[in-house]
Short mmCIF file of C-alpha atoms and ligand atoms in Angstrom, two decimals:
data_model
loop_
_atom_site.label_atom_id
_atom_site.label_comp_id
_atom_site.label_asym_id
_atom_site.label_seq_id
_atom_site.Cartn_x
_atom_site.Cartn_y
_atom_site.Cartn_z
CA UNK R 9 109.30 118.30 93.71
CA UNK R 10 107.83 118.10 97.17
CA UNK R 11 109.16 119.60 100.34
CA UNK R 12 110.26 116.12 101.45
CA UNK R 13 113.08 116.08 98.96
CA UNK R 14 115.36 118.61 100.64
CA UNK R 15 116.99 115.79 102.61
CA UNK R 16 118.39 114.22 99.44
CA UNK R 17 119.32 116.99 97.04
CA UNK R 18 121.61 114.83 94.94
CA UNK R 19 118.71 112.44 94.24
CA UNK R 20 116.36 115.34 93.47
CA UNK R 21 118.87 116.91 91.11
CA UNK R 22 119.57 113.60 89.39
CA UNK R 23 115.83 112.96 88.91
CA UNK R 24 115.28 116.41 87.46
CA UNK R 25 118.18 115.92 85.05
CA UNK R 26 117.12 112.47 83.90
CA UNK R 27 113.41 113.30 83.60
CA UNK R 28 113.85 116.89 82.38
CA UNK R 29 111.02 117.74 84.77
CA UNK R 30 110.59 118.98 88.31
CA UNK R 31 107.53 116.81 88.83
CA UNK R 32 108.02 113.66 90.86
CA UNK R 33 107.27 110.65 88.60
CA UNK R 34 105.09 107.73 89.77
CA UNK R 35 107.32 105.31 87.85
CA UNK R 36 110.78 105.07 86.30
CA UNK R 37 111.42 103.03 83.17
CA UNK R 38 114.45 100.77 82.75
CA UNK R 39 116.59 103.39 81.03
CA UNK R 40 115.79 106.07 83.61
CA UNK R 41 116.60 103.66 86.44
CA UNK R 42 119.90 102.70 84.81
CA UNK R 43 120.95 106.31 84.25
CA UNK R 44 120.04 107.30 87.81
CA UNK R 45 122.00 104.36 89.24
CA UNK R 46 125.01 105.48 87.19
CA UNK R 47 124.76 109.09 88.32
CA UNK R 48 124.24 108.16 91.97
CA UNK R 49 126.64 105.17 91.95
CA UNK R 50 124.10 102.82 93.48
CA UNK R 51 122.21 99.68 92.55
CA UNK R 52 118.47 99.52 91.82
CA UNK R 53 117.44 98.52 95.33
CA UNK R 54 119.55 101.29 96.87
CA UNK R 55 117.92 103.74 94.45
CA UNK R 56 114.46 102.50 95.45
CA UNK R 57 115.35 102.91 99.13
CA UNK R 58 116.52 106.47 98.54
CA UNK R 59 113.29 107.21 96.70
CA UNK R 60 111.03 106.02 99.53
CA UNK R 61 110.56 109.50 101.06
CA UNK R 62 109.46 110.67 97.62
CA UNK R 63 107.01 107.79 97.29
CA UNK R 64 105.66 108.61 100.76
CA UNK R 65 105.07 112.20 99.66
CA UNK R 66 102.16 110.86 97.55
CA UNK R 67 100.49 109.66 100.76
CA UNK R 68 97.09 111.00 101.85
CA UNK R 69 96.61 109.94 105.45
CA UNK R 70 94.18 112.28 107.23
CA UNK R 71 93.31 109.65 109.86
CA UNK R 72 96.63 108.10 110.80
CA UNK R 73 99.03 110.87 109.74
CA UNK R 74 101.34 107.93 109.04
CA UNK R 75 102.85 108.38 105.59
CA UNK R 76 103.92 105.15 103.95
CA UNK R 77 105.82 104.84 100.69
CA UNK R 78 106.43 101.62 98.77
CA UNK R 79 108.24 100.91 95.52
CA UNK R 80 107.68 97.81 93.40
CA UNK R 81 110.57 96.76 91.15
CA UNK R 82 110.03 94.52 88.14
CA UNK R 83 112.31 92.20 86.16
CA UNK R 84 113.15 94.98 83.72
CA UNK R 85 114.24 97.13 86.65
CA UNK R 86 111.35 99.52 86.29
CA UNK R 87 110.27 101.23 89.51
CA UNK R 88 106.63 101.82 90.48
CA UNK R 89 105.83 104.12 93.39
CA UNK R 90 102.91 103.77 95.77
CA UNK R 91 101.62 105.44 98.92
CA UNK R 92 98.83 104.92 101.43
CA UNK R 93 95.46 106.59 100.91
CA UNK R 94 92.80 107.04 103.60
CA UNK R 95 89.26 108.27 103.11
CA UNK R 96 88.63 111.31 105.29
CA UNK R 97 85.19 110.05 106.32
CA UNK R 98 83.79 106.67 107.29
CA UNK R 99 85.38 103.70 109.02
CA UNK R 100 89.07 102.80 109.05
CA UNK R 101 88.47 100.14 106.42
CA UNK R 102 88.30 102.97 103.88
CA UNK R 103 92.03 102.85 103.28
CA UNK R 104 94.52 101.56 100.75
CA UNK R 105 98.03 100.65 101.87
CA UNK R 106 101.21 101.77 100.11
CA UNK R 107 102.15 98.24 99.08
CA UNK R 108 98.76 97.79 97.41
CA UNK R 109 99.08 101.18 95.75
CA UNK R 110 102.54 100.33 94.34
CA UNK R 111 101.38 96.92 93.12
CA UNK R 112 98.32 98.37 91.34
CA UNK R 113 100.53 101.09 89.87
CA UNK R 114 102.84 98.38 88.50
CA UNK R 115 99.93 96.29 87.17
CA UNK R 116 98.28 99.29 85.51
CA UNK R 117 101.57 100.02 83.70
CA UNK R 118 101.75 96.41 82.50
CA UNK R 119 104.89 95.77 84.55
CA UNK R 120 106.95 92.65 84.05
CA UNK R 121 107.10 90.13 86.94
CA UNK R 122 107.79 91.93 90.22
CA UNK R 123 111.10 90.98 91.84
CA UNK R 124 111.30 93.34 94.83
CA UNK R 125 109.08 95.43 97.03
CA UNK R 126 110.82 98.15 99.05
CA UNK R 127 108.86 99.82 101.88
CA UNK R 128 109.59 102.51 104.48
CA UNK R 129 107.82 100.52 107.23
CA UNK R 130 107.19 96.86 107.97
CA UNK R 131 104.29 95.52 105.90
CA UNK R 132 101.18 94.87 108.00
CA UNK R 133 99.54 91.44 108.08
CA UNK R 134 96.85 92.65 105.68
CA UNK R 135 99.44 93.59 103.06
CA UNK R 136 101.29 90.32 103.51
CA UNK R 137 98.03 88.54 102.69
CA UNK R 138 97.46 90.85 99.71
CA UNK R 139 101.01 90.27 98.40
CA UNK R 140 100.44 86.50 98.70
CA UNK R 141 97.93 86.80 95.86
CA UNK R 142 100.78 87.53 93.40
CA UNK R 143 101.63 84.65 91.07
CA UNK R 144 105.33 85.04 91.93
CA UNK R 145 104.94 85.76 95.67
CA UNK R 146 107.27 82.86 96.51
CA UNK R 147 110.10 84.54 94.56
CA UNK R 148 109.46 88.13 95.69
CA UNK R 149 111.99 89.89 97.91
CA UNK R 150 110.64 92.42 100.41
CA UNK R 151 112.92 95.04 101.93
CA UNK R 152 112.22 97.29 104.92
CA UNK R 153 114.14 98.48 108.02
CA UNK R 154 117.43 97.87 106.14
CA UNK R 155 116.68 94.15 105.89
CA UNK R 156 115.68 91.95 102.95
CA UNK R 157 113.35 89.01 103.29
CA UNK R 158 112.15 86.31 100.96
CA UNK R 159 108.41 86.88 101.01
CA UNK R 160 107.53 83.37 102.31
CA UNK R 161 109.54 84.21 105.46
CA UNK R 162 107.03 86.98 106.16
CA UNK R 163 103.93 84.80 105.80
CA UNK R 164 104.70 81.28 107.00
CA UNK R 165 102.06 78.56 106.64
CA UNK R 166 100.08 80.88 104.44
CA UNK R 167 96.59 80.61 103.00
CA UNK R 168 96.81 81.34 99.30
CA UNK R 169 94.99 81.21 95.96
CA UNK R 170 95.83 77.50 95.61
CA UNK R 171 93.70 76.77 98.67
CA UNK R 172 90.62 77.92 96.78
CA UNK R 173 91.69 76.19 93.58
CA UNK R 174 92.80 79.28 91.67
CA UNK R 175 95.07 78.22 88.82
CA UNK R 176 96.13 81.70 87.67
CA UNK R 177 96.89 84.01 90.59
CA UNK R 178 97.46 87.75 90.17
CA UNK R 179 100.07 88.43 87.48
CA UNK R 180 99.35 90.76 84.57
CA UNK R 181 96.10 92.62 84.04
CA UNK R 182 94.74 91.93 80.56
CA UNK R 183 95.07 95.49 79.32
CA UNK R 184 97.09 95.11 76.12
CA UNK R 185 94.04 95.65 73.90
CA UNK R 186 92.00 97.76 76.33
CA UNK R 187 90.43 100.83 74.75
CA UNK R 188 86.75 101.01 75.75
CA UNK R 189 85.56 101.34 79.36
CA UNK R 190 84.27 97.72 79.60
CA UNK R 191 87.74 96.48 78.59
CA UNK R 192 89.16 97.99 81.78
CA UNK R 193 86.41 96.37 83.88
CA UNK R 194 87.15 93.04 82.20
CA UNK R 195 90.79 93.43 83.30
CA UNK R 196 89.63 93.02 86.94
CA UNK R 197 91.32 90.20 88.85
CA UNK R 198 88.32 88.45 90.40
CA UNK R 199 88.87 84.68 90.39
CA UNK R 200 86.60 84.22 93.44
CA UNK R 201 83.46 86.02 92.20
CA UNK R 202 84.13 86.88 88.52
CA UNK R 203 82.92 90.43 89.29
CA UNK R 204 84.09 92.91 86.65
CA UNK R 205 84.22 96.53 87.68
CA UNK R 206 86.17 99.64 86.70
CA UNK R 207 86.02 103.23 87.86
CA UNK R 208 87.11 106.34 86.01
CA UNK R 209 87.70 109.94 87.02
CA UNK R 210 87.01 112.43 84.23
CA UNK R 211 88.10 115.99 83.64
CA UNK R 212 85.93 117.08 80.72
CA UNK R 213 86.17 114.27 78.18
CA UNK R 214 89.54 113.12 79.46
CA UNK R 215 90.09 110.13 81.76
CA UNK R 216 92.54 111.38 84.40
CA UNK R 217 92.62 108.18 86.47
CA UNK R 218 91.13 104.71 86.32
CA UNK R 219 91.04 101.57 88.42
CA UNK R 220 89.65 98.06 88.38
CA UNK R 221 88.73 95.52 91.02
CA UNK R 222 91.36 93.17 92.53
CA UNK R 223 90.34 90.28 94.80
CA UNK R 224 92.11 88.34 97.49
CA UNK R 225 91.72 84.72 98.57
CA UNK R 226 91.11 85.90 102.15
CA UNK R 227 88.42 88.20 100.69
CA UNK R 228 89.10 91.08 103.08
CA UNK R 229 92.28 92.55 101.56
CA UNK R 230 90.48 92.81 98.21
CA UNK R 231 91.00 96.21 96.60
CA UNK R 232 87.99 98.44 96.14
CA UNK R 233 88.15 100.20 92.77
CA UNK R 234 87.24 103.45 94.54
CA UNK R 235 90.26 103.53 96.84
CA UNK R 236 92.50 102.41 94.01
CA UNK R 237 91.13 105.21 91.83
CA UNK R 238 91.81 107.83 94.52
CA UNK R 239 95.32 106.47 95.01
CA UNK R 240 95.89 106.71 91.25
CA UNK R 241 94.75 110.34 91.26
CA UNK R 242 97.34 111.27 93.88
CA UNK R 243 100.07 109.35 92.00
CA UNK R 244 99.23 111.51 88.98
CA UNK R 245 99.57 114.71 91.06
CA UNK R 246 95.81 115.25 90.82
CA UNK R 247 93.17 115.87 93.43
CA UNK R 248 89.39 115.93 93.62
CA UNK R 249 89.57 119.53 92.36
CA UNK R 250 90.56 118.12 88.98
CA UNK R 251 87.69 115.63 88.84
CA UNK R 252 84.50 116.72 87.10
CA UNK R 253 82.70 113.38 87.25
CA UNK R 254 83.13 109.74 88.19
CA UNK R 255 82.03 106.78 86.10
CA UNK R 256 81.50 103.20 87.22
CA UNK R 257 81.34 100.42 84.64
CA UNK R 258 80.10 97.00 85.74
CA UNK R 259 79.09 93.80 84.03
CA UNK R 260 75.33 93.45 84.10
CA UNK R 261 75.51 90.02 85.74
CA UNK R 262 77.92 90.98 88.56
CA UNK R 263 77.08 89.33 91.87
CA UNK R 264 77.53 92.64 93.68
CA UNK R 265 77.98 96.28 92.80
CA UNK R 266 80.27 99.10 93.84
CA UNK R 267 77.55 101.64 93.03
CA UNK R 268 76.69 102.46 96.63
CA UNK R 269 80.34 102.95 97.57
CA UNK R 270 80.96 105.36 94.69
CA UNK R 271 77.62 107.10 95.26
CA UNK R 272 78.54 107.79 98.89
CA UNK R 273 81.90 109.18 97.85
CA UNK R 274 80.43 111.23 95.00
CA UNK R 275 77.89 112.78 97.37
CA UNK R 276 80.55 113.46 99.96
CA UNK R 277 82.82 115.12 97.41
CA UNK R 278 79.90 116.80 95.58
CA UNK R 279 80.81 115.33 92.21
CA UNK R 280 78.41 113.75 89.74
CA UNK R 281 78.67 110.05 89.01
CA UNK R 282 77.41 107.95 86.14
CA UNK R 283 76.76 104.22 86.50
CA UNK R 284 76.92 101.98 83.43
CA UNK R 285 76.14 98.31 82.96
CA UNK R 286 77.62 96.54 79.99
CA UNK R 287 76.30 93.28 78.55
CA UNK R 288 78.18 90.09 77.75
CA UNK R 289 79.75 90.15 74.33
ZN1 ZN I 315 99.54 97.24 104.99
#
């Protein structure tokens, strides 16, 4: 595991024993969490707190050099790690925050309802707005700086999906039957524009990371599939060196496209990209 782990050798050893691997996982299932809590004599939240430096080791932050780790915990006591990701070029808006990374990681693994979010720094206002898109935001507990908060305490008098008439805020992505590329685009959470978009990173014929589009009622903390894809690559211990091509799949009637964004990145990273439209079926 990474160089960050030397500070907590008992955790590192326990993880290696439970996972039978030296590679840091980007999630722990219920059984793994339970066994680790037994070995380390701690509860799930204490385990998540101890794992934050590991989550932060997935961070790619060439602009801020500020490495943030976040861990989302679901009802089944599964843990999903996340870390911030910053594009090396372009404006500061080309960044994904650790909380967003952990939440997408949970959603992409079809997590149960999230109960806790544990972070190694206070969540910024942008992330608080993003978290407020979750269907169960009112029940979520957020822990940072050795303090736990009920999420509504962190965003009083909030503007939320209800204000724009959204009946089904962000909960599960519809991925249970996803097999073809358009299925992953259709799993996008886009109640404000209905835009469906998914990105894939390929190594040969193999998809090594994927992402889809997630919107926010405030519009600005919406998640670009590109940044989510790059975050997913790092959480899988992969880098651009592993990527042979990018693919973007969009519904033909989308009101806007992520083609230019991916094209810029593909040119910058000197990787080919393929753009597909799929029809309504
Ligand atoms: Zn943030």
